[in-house]
Coordinates of N, CA and C in Angstrom, one line a residue:
X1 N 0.0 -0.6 32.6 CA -0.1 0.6 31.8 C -0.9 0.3 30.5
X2 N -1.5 1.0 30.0 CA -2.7 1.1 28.8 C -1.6 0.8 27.6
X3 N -1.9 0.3 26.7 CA -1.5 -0.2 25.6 C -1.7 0.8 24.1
X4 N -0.9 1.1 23.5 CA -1.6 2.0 22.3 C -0.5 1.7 21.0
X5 N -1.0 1.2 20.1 CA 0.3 0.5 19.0 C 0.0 1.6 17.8
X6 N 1.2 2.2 17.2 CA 1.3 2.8 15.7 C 2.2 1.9 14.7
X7 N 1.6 2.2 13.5 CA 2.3 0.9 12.5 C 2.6 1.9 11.6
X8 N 3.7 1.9 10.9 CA 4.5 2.9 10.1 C 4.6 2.5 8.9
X9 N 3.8 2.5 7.9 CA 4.2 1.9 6.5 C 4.4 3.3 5.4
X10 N 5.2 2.7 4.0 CA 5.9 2.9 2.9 C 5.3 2.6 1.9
X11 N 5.2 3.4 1.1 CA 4.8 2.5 -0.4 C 5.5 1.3 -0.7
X12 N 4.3 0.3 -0.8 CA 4.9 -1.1 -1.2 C 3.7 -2.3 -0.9
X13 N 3.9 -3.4 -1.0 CA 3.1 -4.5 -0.6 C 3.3 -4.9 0.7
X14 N 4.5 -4.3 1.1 CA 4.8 -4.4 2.6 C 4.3 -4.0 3.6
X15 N 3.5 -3.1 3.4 CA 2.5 -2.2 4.1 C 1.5 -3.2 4.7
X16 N 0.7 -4.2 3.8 CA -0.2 -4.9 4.0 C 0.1 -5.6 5.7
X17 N 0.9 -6.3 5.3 CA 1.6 -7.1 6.4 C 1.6 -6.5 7.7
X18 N 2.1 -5.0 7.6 CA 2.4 -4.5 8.7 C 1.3 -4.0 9.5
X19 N 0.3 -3.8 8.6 CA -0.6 -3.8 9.2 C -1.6 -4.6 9.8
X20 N -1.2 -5.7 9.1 CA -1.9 -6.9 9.9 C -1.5 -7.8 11.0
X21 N -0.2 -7.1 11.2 CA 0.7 -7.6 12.6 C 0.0 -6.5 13.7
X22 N -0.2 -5.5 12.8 CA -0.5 -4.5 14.3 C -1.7 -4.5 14.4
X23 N -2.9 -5.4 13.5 CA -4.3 -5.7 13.9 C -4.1 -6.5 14.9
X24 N -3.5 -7.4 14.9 CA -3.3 -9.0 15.4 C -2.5 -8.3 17.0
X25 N -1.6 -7.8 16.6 CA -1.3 -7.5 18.2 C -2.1 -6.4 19.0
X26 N -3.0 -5.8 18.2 CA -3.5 -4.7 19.3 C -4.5 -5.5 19.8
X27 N -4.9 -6.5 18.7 CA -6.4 -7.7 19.3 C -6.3 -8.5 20.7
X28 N -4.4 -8.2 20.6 CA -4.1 -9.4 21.8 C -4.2 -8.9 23.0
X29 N -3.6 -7.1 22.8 CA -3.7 -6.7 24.2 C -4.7 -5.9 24.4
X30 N -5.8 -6.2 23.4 CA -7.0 -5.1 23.6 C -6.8 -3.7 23.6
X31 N -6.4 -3.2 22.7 CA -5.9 -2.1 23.0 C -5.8 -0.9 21.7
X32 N -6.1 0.0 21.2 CA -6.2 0.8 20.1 C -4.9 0.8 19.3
X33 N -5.1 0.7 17.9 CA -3.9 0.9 17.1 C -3.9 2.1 16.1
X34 N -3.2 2.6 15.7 CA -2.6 3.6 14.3 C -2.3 2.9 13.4
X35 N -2.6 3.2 12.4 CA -1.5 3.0 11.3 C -1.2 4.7 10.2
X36 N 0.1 5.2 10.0 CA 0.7 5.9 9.5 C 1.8 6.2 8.7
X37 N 1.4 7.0 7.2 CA 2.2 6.9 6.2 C 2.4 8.5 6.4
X38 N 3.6 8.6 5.9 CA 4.3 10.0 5.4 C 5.1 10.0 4.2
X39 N 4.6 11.2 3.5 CA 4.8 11.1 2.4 C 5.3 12.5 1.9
X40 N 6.8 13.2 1.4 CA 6.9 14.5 0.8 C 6.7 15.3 -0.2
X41 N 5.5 14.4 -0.8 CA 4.7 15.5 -1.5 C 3.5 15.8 -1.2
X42 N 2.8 17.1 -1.8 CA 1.4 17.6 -1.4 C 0.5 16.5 -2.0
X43 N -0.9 16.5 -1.3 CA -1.8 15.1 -2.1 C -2.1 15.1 -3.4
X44 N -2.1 16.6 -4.2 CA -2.2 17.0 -5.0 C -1.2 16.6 -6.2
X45 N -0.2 16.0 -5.7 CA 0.8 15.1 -6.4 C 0.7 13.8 -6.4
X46 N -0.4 13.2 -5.9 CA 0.3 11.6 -5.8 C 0.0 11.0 -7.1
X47 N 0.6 10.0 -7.6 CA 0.6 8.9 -8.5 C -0.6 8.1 -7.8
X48 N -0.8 7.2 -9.7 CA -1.9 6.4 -9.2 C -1.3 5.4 -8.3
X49 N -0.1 4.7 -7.9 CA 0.6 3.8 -7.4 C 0.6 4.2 -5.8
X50 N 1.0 5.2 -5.9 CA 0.6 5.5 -4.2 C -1.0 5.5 -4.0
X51 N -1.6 6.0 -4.4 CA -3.2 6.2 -4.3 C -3.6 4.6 -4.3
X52 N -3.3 3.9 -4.8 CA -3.4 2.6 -4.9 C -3.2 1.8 -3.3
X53 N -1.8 2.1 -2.7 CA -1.4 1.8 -1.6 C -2.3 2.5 -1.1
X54 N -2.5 3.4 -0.6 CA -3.4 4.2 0.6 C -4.8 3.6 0.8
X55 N -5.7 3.5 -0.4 CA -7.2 3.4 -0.6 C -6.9 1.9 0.1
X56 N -5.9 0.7 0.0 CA -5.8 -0.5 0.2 C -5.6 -0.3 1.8
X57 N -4.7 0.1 2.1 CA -4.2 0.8 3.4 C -5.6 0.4 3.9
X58 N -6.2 1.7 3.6 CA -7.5 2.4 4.3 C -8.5 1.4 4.9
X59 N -8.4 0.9 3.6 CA -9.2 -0.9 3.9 C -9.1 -1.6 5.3
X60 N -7.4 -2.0 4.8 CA -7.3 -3.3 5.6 C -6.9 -2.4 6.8
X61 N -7.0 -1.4 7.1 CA -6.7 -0.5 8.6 C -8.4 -0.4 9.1
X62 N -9.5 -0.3 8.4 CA -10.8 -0.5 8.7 C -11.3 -2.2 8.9
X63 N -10.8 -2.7 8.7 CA -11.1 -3.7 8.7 C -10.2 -4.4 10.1
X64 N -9.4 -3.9 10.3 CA -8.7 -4.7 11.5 C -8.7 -3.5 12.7
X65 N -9.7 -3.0 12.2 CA -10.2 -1.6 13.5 C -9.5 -0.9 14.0
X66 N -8.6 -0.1 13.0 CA -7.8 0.6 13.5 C -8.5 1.9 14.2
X67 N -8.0 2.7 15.4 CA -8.4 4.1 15.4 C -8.8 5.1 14.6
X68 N -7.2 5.1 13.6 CA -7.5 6.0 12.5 C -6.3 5.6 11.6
X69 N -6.6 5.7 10.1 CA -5.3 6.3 9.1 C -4.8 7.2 9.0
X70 N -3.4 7.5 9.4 CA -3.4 8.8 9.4 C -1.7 9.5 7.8
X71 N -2.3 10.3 7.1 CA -1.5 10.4 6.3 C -1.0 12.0 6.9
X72 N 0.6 12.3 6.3 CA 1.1 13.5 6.7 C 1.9 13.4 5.2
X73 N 1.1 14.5 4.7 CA 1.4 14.7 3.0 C 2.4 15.6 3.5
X74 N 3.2 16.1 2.4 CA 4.0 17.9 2.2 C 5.2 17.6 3.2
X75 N 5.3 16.6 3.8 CA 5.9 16.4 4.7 C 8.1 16.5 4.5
X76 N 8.2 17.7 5.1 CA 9.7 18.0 4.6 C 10.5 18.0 6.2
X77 N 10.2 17.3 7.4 CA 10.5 17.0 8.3 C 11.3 15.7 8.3
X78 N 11.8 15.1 9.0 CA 12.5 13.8 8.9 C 12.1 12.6 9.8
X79 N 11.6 11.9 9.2 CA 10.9 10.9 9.5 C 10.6 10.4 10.7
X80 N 11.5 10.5 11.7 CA 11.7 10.5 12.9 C 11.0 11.4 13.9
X81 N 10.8 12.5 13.0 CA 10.7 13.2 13.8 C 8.5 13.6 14.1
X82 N 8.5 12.9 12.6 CA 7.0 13.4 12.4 C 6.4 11.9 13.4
X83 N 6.9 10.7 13.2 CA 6.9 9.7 14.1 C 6.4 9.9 15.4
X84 N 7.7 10.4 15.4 CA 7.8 10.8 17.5 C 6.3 11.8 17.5
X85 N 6.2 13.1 16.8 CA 5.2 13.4 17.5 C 3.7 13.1 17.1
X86 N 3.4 11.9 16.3 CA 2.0 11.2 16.1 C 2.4 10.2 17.0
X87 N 3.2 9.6 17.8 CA 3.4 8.6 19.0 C 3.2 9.4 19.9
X88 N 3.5 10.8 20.3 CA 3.2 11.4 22.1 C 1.9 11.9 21.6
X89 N 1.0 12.6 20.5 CA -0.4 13.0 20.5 C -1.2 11.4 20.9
X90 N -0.9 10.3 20.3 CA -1.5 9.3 20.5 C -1.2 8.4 21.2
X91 N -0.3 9.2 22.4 CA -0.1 7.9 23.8 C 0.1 6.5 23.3
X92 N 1.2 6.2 22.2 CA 1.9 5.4 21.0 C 2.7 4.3 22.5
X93 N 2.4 3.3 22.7 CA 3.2 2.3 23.4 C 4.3 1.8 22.8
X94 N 3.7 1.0 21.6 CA 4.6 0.3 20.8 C 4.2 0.4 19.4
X95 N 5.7 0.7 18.5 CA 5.5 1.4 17.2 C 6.2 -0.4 16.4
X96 N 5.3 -0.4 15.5 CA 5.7 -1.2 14.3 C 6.2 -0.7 13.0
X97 N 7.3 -0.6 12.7 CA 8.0 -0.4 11.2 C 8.9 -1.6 10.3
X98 N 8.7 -1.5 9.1 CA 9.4 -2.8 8.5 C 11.1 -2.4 7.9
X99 N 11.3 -3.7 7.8 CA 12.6 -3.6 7.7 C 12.7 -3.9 6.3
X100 N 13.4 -3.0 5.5 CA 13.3 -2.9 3.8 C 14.6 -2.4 3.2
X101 N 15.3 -2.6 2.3 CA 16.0 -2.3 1.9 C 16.2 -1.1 0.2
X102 N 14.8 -0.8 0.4 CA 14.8 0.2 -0.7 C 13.6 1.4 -0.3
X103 N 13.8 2.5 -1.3 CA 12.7 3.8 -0.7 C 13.2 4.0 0.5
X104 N 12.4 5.3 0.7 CA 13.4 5.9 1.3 C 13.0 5.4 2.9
X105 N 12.6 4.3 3.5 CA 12.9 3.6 4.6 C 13.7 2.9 4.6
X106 N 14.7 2.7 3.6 CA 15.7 1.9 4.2 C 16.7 2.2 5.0
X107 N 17.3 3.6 5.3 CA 17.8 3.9 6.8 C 17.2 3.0 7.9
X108 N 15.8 2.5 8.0 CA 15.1 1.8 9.3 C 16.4 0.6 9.7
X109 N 17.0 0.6 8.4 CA 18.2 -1.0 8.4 C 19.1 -0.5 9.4
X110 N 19.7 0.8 9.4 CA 20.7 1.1 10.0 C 20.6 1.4 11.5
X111 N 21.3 1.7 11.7 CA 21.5 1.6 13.7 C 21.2 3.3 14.0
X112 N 21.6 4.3 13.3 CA 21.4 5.6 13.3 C 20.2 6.3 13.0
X113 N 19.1 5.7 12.5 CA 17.6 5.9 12.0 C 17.0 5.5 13.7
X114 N 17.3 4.2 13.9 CA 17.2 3.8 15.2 C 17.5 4.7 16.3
X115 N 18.5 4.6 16.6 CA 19.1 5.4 17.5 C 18.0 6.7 17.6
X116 N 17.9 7.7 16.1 CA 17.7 8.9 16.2 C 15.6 8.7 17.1
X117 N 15.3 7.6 16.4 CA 13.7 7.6 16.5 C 13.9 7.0 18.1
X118 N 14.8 6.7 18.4 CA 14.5 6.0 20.0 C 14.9 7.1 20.8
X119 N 15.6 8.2 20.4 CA 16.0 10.0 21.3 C 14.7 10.5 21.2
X120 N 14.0 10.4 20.0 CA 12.9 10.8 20.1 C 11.5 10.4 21.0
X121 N 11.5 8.9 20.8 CA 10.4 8.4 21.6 C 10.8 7.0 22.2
X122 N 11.9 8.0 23.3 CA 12.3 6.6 24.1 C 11.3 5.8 24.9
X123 N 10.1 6.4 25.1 CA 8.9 5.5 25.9 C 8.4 4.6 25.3
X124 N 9.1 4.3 23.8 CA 7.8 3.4 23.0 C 8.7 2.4 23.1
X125 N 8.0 0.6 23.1 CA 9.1 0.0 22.4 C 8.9 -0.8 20.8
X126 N 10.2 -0.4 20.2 CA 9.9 -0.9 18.7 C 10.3 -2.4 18.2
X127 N 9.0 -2.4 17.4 CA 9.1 -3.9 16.5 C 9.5 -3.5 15.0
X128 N 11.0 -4.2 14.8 CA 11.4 -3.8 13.3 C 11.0 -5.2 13.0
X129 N 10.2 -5.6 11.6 CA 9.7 -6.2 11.2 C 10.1 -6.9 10.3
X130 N 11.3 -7.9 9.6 CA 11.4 -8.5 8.5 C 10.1 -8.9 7.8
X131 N 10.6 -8.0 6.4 CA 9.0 -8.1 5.2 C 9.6 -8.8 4.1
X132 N 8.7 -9.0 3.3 CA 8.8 -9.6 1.9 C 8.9 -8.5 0.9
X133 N 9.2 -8.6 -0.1 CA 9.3 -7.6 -1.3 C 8.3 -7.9 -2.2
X134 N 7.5 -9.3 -2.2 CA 6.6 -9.3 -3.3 C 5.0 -9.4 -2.8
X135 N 4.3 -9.3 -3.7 CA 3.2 -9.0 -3.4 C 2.9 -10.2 -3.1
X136 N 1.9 -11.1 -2.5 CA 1.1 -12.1 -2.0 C -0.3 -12.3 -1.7
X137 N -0.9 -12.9 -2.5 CA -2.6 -13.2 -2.1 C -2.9 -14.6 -2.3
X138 N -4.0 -14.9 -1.6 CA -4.6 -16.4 -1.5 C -4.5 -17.0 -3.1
X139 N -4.4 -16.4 -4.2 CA -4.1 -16.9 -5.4 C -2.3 -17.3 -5.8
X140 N -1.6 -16.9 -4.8 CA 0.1 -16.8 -6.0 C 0.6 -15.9 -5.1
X141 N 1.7 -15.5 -6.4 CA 2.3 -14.5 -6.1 C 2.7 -13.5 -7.2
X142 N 2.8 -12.6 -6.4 CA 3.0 -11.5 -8.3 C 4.5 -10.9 -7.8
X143 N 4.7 -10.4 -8.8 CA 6.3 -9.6 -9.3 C 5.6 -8.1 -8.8
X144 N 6.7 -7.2 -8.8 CA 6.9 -5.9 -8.2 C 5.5 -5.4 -9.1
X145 N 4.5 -4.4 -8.6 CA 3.7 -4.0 -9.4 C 4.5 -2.8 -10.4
X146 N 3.5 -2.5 -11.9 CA 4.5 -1.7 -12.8 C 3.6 -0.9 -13.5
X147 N 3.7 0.3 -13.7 CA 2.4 1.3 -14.7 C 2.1 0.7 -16.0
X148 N 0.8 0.3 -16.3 CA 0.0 0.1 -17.4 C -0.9 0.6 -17.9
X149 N -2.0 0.2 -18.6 CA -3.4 0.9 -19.4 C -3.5 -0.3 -19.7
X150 N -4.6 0.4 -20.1 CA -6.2 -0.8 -20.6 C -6.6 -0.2 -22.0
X151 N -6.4 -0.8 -22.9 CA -6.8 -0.3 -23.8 C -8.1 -0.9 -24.7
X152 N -8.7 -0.5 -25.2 CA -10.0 -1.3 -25.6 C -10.0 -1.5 -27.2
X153 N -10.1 -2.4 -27.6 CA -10.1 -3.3 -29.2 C -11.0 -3.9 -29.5
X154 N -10.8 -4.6 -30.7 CA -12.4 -5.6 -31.2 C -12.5 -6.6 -30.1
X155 N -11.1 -7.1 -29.6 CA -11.3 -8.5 -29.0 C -11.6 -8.3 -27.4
X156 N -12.0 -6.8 -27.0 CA -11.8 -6.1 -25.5 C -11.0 -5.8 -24.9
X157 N -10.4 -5.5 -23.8 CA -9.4 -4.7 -23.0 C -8.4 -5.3 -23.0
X158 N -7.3 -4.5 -23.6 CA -6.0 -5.5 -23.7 C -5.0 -4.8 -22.9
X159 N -3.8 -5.3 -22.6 CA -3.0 -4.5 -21.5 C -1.8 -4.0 -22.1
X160 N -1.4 -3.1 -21.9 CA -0.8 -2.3 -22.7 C 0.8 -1.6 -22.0
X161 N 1.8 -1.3 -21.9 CA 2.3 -0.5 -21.0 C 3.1 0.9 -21.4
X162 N 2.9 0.9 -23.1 CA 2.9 2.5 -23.8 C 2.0 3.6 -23.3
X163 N 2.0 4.6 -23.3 CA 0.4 5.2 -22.9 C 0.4 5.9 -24.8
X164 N -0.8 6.0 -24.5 CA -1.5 6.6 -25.9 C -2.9 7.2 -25.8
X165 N -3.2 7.7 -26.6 CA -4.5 8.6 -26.5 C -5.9 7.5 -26.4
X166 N -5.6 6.3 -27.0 CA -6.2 5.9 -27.0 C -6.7 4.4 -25.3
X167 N -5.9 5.0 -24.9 CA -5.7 4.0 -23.8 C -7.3 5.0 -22.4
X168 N -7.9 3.5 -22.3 CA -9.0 3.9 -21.6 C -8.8 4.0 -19.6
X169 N -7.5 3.3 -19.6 CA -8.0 3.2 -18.2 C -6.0 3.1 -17.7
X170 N -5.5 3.8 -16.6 CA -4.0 3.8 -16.1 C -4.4 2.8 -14.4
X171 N -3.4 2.2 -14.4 CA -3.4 1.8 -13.3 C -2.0 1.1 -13.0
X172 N -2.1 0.0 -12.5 CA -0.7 -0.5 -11.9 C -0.8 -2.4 -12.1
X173 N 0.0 -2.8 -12.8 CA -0.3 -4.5 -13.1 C 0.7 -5.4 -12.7
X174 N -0.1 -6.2 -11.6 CA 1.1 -7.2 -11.2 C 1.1 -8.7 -11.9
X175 N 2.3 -8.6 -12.2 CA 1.9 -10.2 -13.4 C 2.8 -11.4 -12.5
X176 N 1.9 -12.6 -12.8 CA 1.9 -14.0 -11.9 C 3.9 -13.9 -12.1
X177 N 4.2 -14.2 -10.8 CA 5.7 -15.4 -11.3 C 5.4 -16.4 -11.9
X178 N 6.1 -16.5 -12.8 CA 7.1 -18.2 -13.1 C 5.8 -17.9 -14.4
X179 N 5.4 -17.0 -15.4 CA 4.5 -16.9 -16.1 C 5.5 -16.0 -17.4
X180 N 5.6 -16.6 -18.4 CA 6.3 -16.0 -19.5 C 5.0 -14.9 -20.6
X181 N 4.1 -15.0 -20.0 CA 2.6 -14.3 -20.4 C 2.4 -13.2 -19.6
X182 N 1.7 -12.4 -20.0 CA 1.3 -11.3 -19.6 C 0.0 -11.7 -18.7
X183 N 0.1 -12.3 -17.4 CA -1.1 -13.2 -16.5 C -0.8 -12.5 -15.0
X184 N -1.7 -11.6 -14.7 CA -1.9 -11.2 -13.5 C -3.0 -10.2 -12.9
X185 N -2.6 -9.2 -12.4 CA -3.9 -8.1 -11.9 C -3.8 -7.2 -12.3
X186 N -4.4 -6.4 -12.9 CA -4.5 -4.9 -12.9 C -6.0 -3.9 -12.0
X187 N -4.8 -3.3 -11.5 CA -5.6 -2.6 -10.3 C -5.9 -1.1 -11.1
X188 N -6.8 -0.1 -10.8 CA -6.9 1.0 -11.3 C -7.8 1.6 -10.2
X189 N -8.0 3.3 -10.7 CA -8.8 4.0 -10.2 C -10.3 4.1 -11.2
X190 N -11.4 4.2 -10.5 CA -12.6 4.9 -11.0 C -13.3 5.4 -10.2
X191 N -13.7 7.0 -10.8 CA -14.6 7.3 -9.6 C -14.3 7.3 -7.6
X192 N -12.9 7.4 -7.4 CA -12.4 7.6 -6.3 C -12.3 5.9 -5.6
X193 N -12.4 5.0 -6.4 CA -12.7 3.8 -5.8 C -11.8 2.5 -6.4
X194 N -11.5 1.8 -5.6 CA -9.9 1.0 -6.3 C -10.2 -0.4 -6.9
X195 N -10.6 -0.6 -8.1 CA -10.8 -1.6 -8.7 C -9.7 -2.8 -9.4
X196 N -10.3 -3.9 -9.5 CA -9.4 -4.9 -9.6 C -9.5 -5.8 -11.0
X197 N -9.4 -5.9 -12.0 CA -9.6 -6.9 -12.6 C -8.5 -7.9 -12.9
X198 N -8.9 -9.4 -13.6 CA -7.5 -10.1 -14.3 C -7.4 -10.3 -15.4
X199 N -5.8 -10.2 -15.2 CA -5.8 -10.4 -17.1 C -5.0 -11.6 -17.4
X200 N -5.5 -12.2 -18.2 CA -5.3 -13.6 -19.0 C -4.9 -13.5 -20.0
X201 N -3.6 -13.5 -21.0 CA -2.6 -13.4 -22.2 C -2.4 -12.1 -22.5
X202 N -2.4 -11.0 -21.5 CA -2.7 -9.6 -22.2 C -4.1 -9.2 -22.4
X203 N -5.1 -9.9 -21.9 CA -6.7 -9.6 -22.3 C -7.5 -9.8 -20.8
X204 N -8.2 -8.6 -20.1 CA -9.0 -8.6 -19.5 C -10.4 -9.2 -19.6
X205 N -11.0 -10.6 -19.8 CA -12.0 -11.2 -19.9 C -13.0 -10.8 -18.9
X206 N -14.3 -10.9 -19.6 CA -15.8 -10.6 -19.1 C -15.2 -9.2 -18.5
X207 N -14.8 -8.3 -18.9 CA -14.4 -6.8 -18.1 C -15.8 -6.2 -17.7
X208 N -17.1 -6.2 -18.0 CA -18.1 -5.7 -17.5 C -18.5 -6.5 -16.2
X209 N -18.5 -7.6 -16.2 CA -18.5 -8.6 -15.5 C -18.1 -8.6 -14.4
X210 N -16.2 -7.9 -14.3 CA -15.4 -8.0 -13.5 C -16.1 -6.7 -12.5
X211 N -16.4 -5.9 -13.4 CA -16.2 -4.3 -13.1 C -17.9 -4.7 -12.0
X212 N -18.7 -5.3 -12.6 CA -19.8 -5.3 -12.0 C -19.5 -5.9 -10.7
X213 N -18.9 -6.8 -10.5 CA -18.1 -7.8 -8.9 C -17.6 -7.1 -8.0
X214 N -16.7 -6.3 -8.4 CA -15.9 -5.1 -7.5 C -16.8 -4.1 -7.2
X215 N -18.2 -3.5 -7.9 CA -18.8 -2.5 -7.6 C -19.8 -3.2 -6.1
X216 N -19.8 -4.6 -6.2 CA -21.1 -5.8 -5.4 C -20.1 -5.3 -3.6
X217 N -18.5 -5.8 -4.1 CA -17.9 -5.6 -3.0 C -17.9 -4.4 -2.1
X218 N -18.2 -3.3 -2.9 CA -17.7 -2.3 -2.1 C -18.6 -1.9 -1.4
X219 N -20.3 -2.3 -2.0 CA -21.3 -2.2 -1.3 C -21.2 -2.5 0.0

């Protein structure tokens, strides 16, 4: 029988993962994947922190050749249920979702979230996934990401987590573990496009610099 895998992620860093399990397994059996978020507000609501996850999403679901992203905004259905029917429109074999203990996937922990999504789409079979909580890249590790600003000074872009009138840029800042400094990423929006810079004691160094690297990338 033909193979067809959907991957179910949450706002989080956990998302990444899951989707790179369901790159890796669709690669093995040759065979098309999904990956799919749901979300219960209209798009016209989202925070930069979700917008953040998604645009990343988008990425690494293009990159590991997914069919499609598929988001289901406004969504006041129950999770199971919006599930089940993007698994029978997309002939869904096997569904990947992670196992988390906060937001509102963590029913996935329980036996009755289960139960309810296996009444639904008893043809599929599911991979619950033990995830990590923290973020992870080839550099470290960061702490939970948290809302910040960029604010601009004599000495350039300093990181801020008040908002004020004066604050140039909102995004989301993950600072290194085991660092008593303000030392890690700040991610942001510009122009519909998800940029990255670092910050070193509170201060974004060479920021034109940075900003020029991430524009080279996206090319």
């Amino acid at each position: 029988m033909d193979e067809s895998i959907l991957v179910c992620v949450y706002y989080g860093p956990n998302g990444e993962r899951l989707i790179r399990r369901g790159g890796k397994l669709a690669n093995m059996l040759d065979c098309p994947f999904y990956v799919l978020t749901v979300d219960p507000l209209p798009e016209d609501e989202m925070d930069i922190e979700k917008i953040h996850f998604i645009e990343k999403w988008k990425e690494l679901a293009k990159e590991h050749g997914a069919e499609q992203f598929i988001i289901k905004y406004n969504e006041s259905r129950p999770v199971a249920k919006v599930i089940g029917e993007v698994a029978k429109r997309n002939n869904i074999t096997q569904l990947i979702i992670g196992q988390t203990a906060q937001s509102r996937w963590k029913e996935i922990t329980k036996g009755s979230f289960i139960n309810v999504l296996l009444n639904e789409i008893p043809f599929v079979d599911l991979h619950i996934i033990s995830v990590s909580r923290e973020l992870q890249n080839q550099d470290g590790f960061f702490e939970k990401g948290i809302r910040a600003y960029l604010k601009e000074d004599q000495e350039g872009y300093r990181l801020c987590f008040n908002h004020t009138q004066s604050d140039v840029y909102e995004g989301i800042f993950y600072k290194e573990v085991g660092t008593d400094f303000n030392n890690g990423v700040f991610k942001f929006m510009v122009n519909n496009c998800m940029m990255e810079v670092q910050v070193v004691d509170d201060y974004v160094k060479d920021f034109d610099k940075q900003m020029a690297s991430n524009a080279n990338v996206k090319e």
